[in-house]
């Protein structure tokens, strides 16, 4: 079941740095998401704009943050299918690089949420 709707998926490429995940690490994260069905209740209540909170913490991280104009409480369900779509989109669009960094915005249960691959 999909709970998120893309506003900007697969997002935009950010400038990778020495701590950015490698292409291999993002492929491994993709396998991890596939092997772990379900999803996560995500609570960003109290998070400041730009604050990143981890959902799936592998070397190829996928933190989430408060989207533009979102007030508290900010809680939603983030399904593995949604994570899979983000990882697959970033890999297919930016996977030719050795390291990847990307960001985008999705809507989860009517709430705007920022995501990062970093």
PDB file of C-alpha atoms in Angstrom:
ATOM      1  CA  UNK A   1       0.000   0.000   0.000  1.00  0.00           C
ATOM      2  CA  UNK A   2       1.305   3.448  -0.889  1.00  0.00           C
ATOM      3  CA  UNK A   3       0.799   6.231   1.628  1.00  0.00           C
ATOM      4  CA  UNK A   4       2.913   8.942   0.017  1.00  0.00           C
ATOM      5  CA  UNK A   5       2.452  10.917  -3.171  1.00  0.00           C
ATOM      6  CA  UNK A   6       5.453  12.360  -4.965  1.00  0.00           C
ATOM      7  CA  UNK A   7       5.750  16.105  -5.232  1.00  0.00           C
ATOM      8  CA  UNK A   8       9.308  15.911  -6.527  1.00  0.00           C
ATOM      9  CA  UNK A   9      10.453  12.346  -6.900  1.00  0.00           C
ATOM     10  CA  UNK A  10      13.134  11.278  -7.629  1.00  0.00           C
ATOM     11  CA  UNK A  11      14.129  14.725  -6.446  1.00  0.00           C
ATOM     12  CA  UNK A  12      17.152  16.771  -7.304  1.00  0.00           C
ATOM     13  CA  UNK A  13      20.803  15.922  -7.117  1.00  0.00           C
ATOM     14  CA  UNK A  14      22.786  17.528  -4.322  1.00  0.00           C
ATOM     15  CA  UNK A  15      26.547  17.916  -4.345  1.00  0.00           C
ATOM     16  CA  UNK A  16      27.923  14.677  -2.856  1.00  0.00           C
ATOM     17  CA  UNK A  17      30.701  15.000  -0.284  1.00  0.00           C
ATOM     18  CA  UNK A  18      33.087  12.532   1.345  1.00  0.00           C
ATOM     19  CA  UNK A  19      30.367  11.285   3.721  1.00  0.00           C
ATOM     20  CA  UNK A  20      27.740  10.779   0.988  1.00  0.00           C
ATOM     21  CA  UNK A  21      26.673   7.168   0.415  1.00  0.00           C
ATOM     22  CA  UNK A  22      28.115   5.194  -2.452  1.00  0.00           C
ATOM     23  CA  UNK A  23      26.097   3.740  -5.277  1.00  0.00           C
ATOM     24  CA  UNK A  24      26.696   0.260  -3.773  1.00  0.00           C
ATOM     25  CA  UNK A  25      25.447   1.388  -0.334  1.00  0.00           C
ATOM     26  CA  UNK A  26      22.238   2.732  -1.873  1.00  0.00           C
ATOM     27  CA  UNK A  27      21.690  -0.541  -3.740  1.00  0.00           C
ATOM     28  CA  UNK A  28      22.177  -2.379  -0.411  1.00  0.00           C
ATOM     29  CA  UNK A  29      19.610  -0.072   1.220  1.00  0.00           C
ATOM     30  CA  UNK A  30      17.197  -0.883  -1.581  1.00  0.00           C
ATOM     31  CA  UNK A  31      17.615  -4.610  -0.846  1.00  0.00           C
ATOM     32  CA  UNK A  32      17.056  -3.895   2.866  1.00  0.00           C
ATOM     33  CA  UNK A  33      13.799  -2.090   2.139  1.00  0.00           C
ATOM     34  CA  UNK A  34      12.597  -4.908  -0.119  1.00  0.00           C
ATOM     35  CA  UNK A  35      13.331  -7.507   2.577  1.00  0.00           C
ATOM     36  CA  UNK A  36      11.488  -5.590   5.304  1.00  0.00           C
ATOM     37  CA  UNK A  37       7.822  -5.211   4.300  1.00  0.00           C
ATOM     38  CA  UNK A  38       5.548  -2.833   6.135  1.00  0.00           C
ATOM     39  CA  UNK A  39       6.355   0.691   7.097  1.00  0.00           C
ATOM     40  CA  UNK A  40       6.914   3.131   9.901  1.00  0.00           C
ATOM     41  CA  UNK A  41       4.770   5.415  12.004  1.00  0.00           C
ATOM     42  CA  UNK A  42       6.733   8.636  11.697  1.00  0.00           C
ATOM     43  CA  UNK A  43       6.472  11.476  14.187  1.00  0.00           C
ATOM     44  CA  UNK A  44       8.045  14.785  13.185  1.00  0.00           C
ATOM     45  CA  UNK A  45       6.094  16.784  15.776  1.00  0.00           C
ATOM     46  CA  UNK A  46       8.389  19.434  17.223  1.00  0.00           C
ATOM     47  CA  UNK A  47      10.975  19.092  14.458  1.00  0.00           C
ATOM     48  CA  UNK A  48      12.330  22.394  13.240  1.00  0.00           C
ATOM     49  CA  UNK A  49      12.468  23.269   9.539  1.00  0.00           C
ATOM     50  CA  UNK A  50      15.456  21.513   7.982  1.00  0.00           C
ATOM     51  CA  UNK A  51      15.858  19.047  10.863  1.00  0.00           C
ATOM     52  CA  UNK A  52      16.422  15.521   9.583  1.00  0.00           C
ATOM     53  CA  UNK A  53      15.042  12.542  11.461  1.00  0.00           C
ATOM     54  CA  UNK A  54      16.108   9.058  10.459  1.00  0.00           C
ATOM     55  CA  UNK A  55      13.619   6.453   9.344  1.00  0.00           C
ATOM     56  CA  UNK A  56      15.817   3.888   7.671  1.00  0.00           C
ATOM     57  CA  UNK A  57      19.358   4.225   9.009  1.00  0.00           C
ATOM     58  CA  UNK A  58      21.753   2.346   6.760  1.00  0.00           C
ATOM     59  CA  UNK A  59      24.904   3.811   5.182  1.00  0.00           C
ATOM     60  CA  UNK A  60      22.569   5.175   2.478  1.00  0.00           C
ATOM     61  CA  UNK A  61      20.318   7.066   4.881  1.00  0.00           C
ATOM     62  CA  UNK A  62      16.806   8.272   4.154  1.00  0.00           C
ATOM     63  CA  UNK A  63      15.962  10.886   6.794  1.00  0.00           C
ATOM     64  CA  UNK A  64      12.703  12.825   6.683  1.00  0.00           C
ATOM     65  CA  UNK A  65      11.902  16.360   7.771  1.00  0.00           C
ATOM     66  CA  UNK A  66       9.135  18.900   8.024  1.00  0.00           C
ATOM     67  CA  UNK A  67       7.893  20.055   4.652  1.00  0.00           C
ATOM     68  CA  UNK A  68       7.069  23.666   3.789  1.00  0.00           C
ATOM     69  CA  UNK A  69       4.249  25.144   5.863  1.00  0.00           C
ATOM     70  CA  UNK A  70       3.579  22.062   7.998  1.00  0.00           C
ATOM     71  CA  UNK A  71       2.376  22.683  11.542  1.00  0.00           C
ATOM     72  CA  UNK A  72       2.320  20.334  14.547  1.00  0.00           C
ATOM     73  CA  UNK A  73       1.251  17.670  15.118  1.00  0.00           C
ATOM     74  CA  UNK A  74       3.101  16.100  12.203  1.00  0.00           C
ATOM     75  CA  UNK A  75       2.607  12.331  12.247  1.00  0.00           C
ATOM     76  CA  UNK A  76       2.049   9.935   9.358  1.00  0.00           C
ATOM     77  CA  UNK A  77       2.693   6.396   8.128  1.00  0.00           C
ATOM     78  CA  UNK A  78       5.659   6.009   5.774  1.00  0.00           C
ATOM     79  CA  UNK A  79       5.374   2.699   3.905  1.00  0.00           C
ATOM     80  CA  UNK A  80       8.306   0.640   2.676  1.00  0.00           C
ATOM     81  CA  UNK A  81       6.847   1.001  -0.835  1.00  0.00           C
ATOM     82  CA  UNK A  82       7.315   4.765  -0.500  1.00  0.00           C
ATOM     83  CA  UNK A  83      10.964   4.277   0.546  1.00  0.00           C
ATOM     84  CA  UNK A  84      11.445   1.833  -2.306  1.00  0.00           C
ATOM     85  CA  UNK A  85      10.105   4.384  -4.801  1.00  0.00           C
ATOM     86  CA  UNK A  86      12.505   7.045  -3.500  1.00  0.00           C
ATOM     87  CA  UNK A  87      15.563   4.769  -3.512  1.00  0.00           C
ATOM     88  CA  UNK A  88      14.742   3.383  -6.976  1.00  0.00           C
ATOM     89  CA  UNK A  89      14.148   6.875  -8.351  1.00  0.00           C
ATOM     90  CA  UNK A  90      17.411   8.234  -6.986  1.00  0.00           C
ATOM     91  CA  UNK A  91      19.412   5.214  -8.161  1.00  0.00           C
ATOM     92  CA  UNK A  92      17.901   5.268 -11.649  1.00  0.00           C
ATOM     93  CA  UNK A  93      18.352   9.015 -12.027  1.00  0.00           C
ATOM     94  CA  UNK A  94      21.681   9.583 -10.291  1.00  0.00           C
ATOM     95  CA  UNK A  95      23.171   6.068 -10.065  1.00  0.00           C
ATOM     96  CA  UNK A  96      25.957   6.694 -12.553  1.00  0.00           C
ATOM     97  CA  UNK A  97      27.844   8.615  -9.859  1.00  0.00           C
ATOM     98  CA  UNK A  98      30.144   6.870  -7.381  1.00  0.00           C
ATOM     99  CA  UNK A  99      28.483   8.771  -4.534  1.00  0.00           C
ATOM    100  CA  UNK A 100      24.930  10.044  -4.272  1.00  0.00           C
ATOM    101  CA  UNK A 101      23.115  12.819  -2.503  1.00  0.00           C
ATOM    102  CA  UNK A 102      19.579  13.907  -3.370  1.00  0.00           C
ATOM    103  CA  UNK A 103      16.567  15.613  -1.866  1.00  0.00           C
ATOM    104  CA  UNK A 104      12.883  15.900  -2.656  1.00  0.00           C
ATOM    105  CA  UNK A 105       9.404  16.424  -1.257  1.00  0.00           C
ATOM    106  CA  UNK A 106       6.517  13.987  -0.903  1.00  0.00           C
ATOM    107  CA  UNK A 107       3.045  14.173   0.569  1.00  0.00           C
ATOM    108  CA  UNK A 108       2.284  11.513   3.194  1.00  0.00           C
ATOM    109  CA  UNK A 109      -1.333  11.308   4.341  1.00  0.00           C
ATOM    110  CA  UNK A 110      -1.855  14.898   3.207  1.00  0.00           C
ATOM    111  CA  UNK A 111       1.271  16.266   4.908  1.00  0.00           C
ATOM    112  CA  UNK A 112       4.262  17.699   3.021  1.00  0.00           C
ATOM    113  CA  UNK A 113       7.469  15.932   3.983  1.00  0.00           C
ATOM    114  CA  UNK A 114      11.046  16.613   2.876  1.00  0.00           C
ATOM    115  CA  UNK A 115      13.375  13.648   2.275  1.00  0.00           C
ATOM    116  CA  UNK A 116      17.106  13.300   1.751  1.00  0.00           C
ATOM    117  CA  UNK A 117      19.444  10.576   0.572  1.00  0.00           C
ATOM    118  CA  UNK A 118      22.680  11.490   2.293  1.00  0.00           C
TER     119      UNK A 118
END
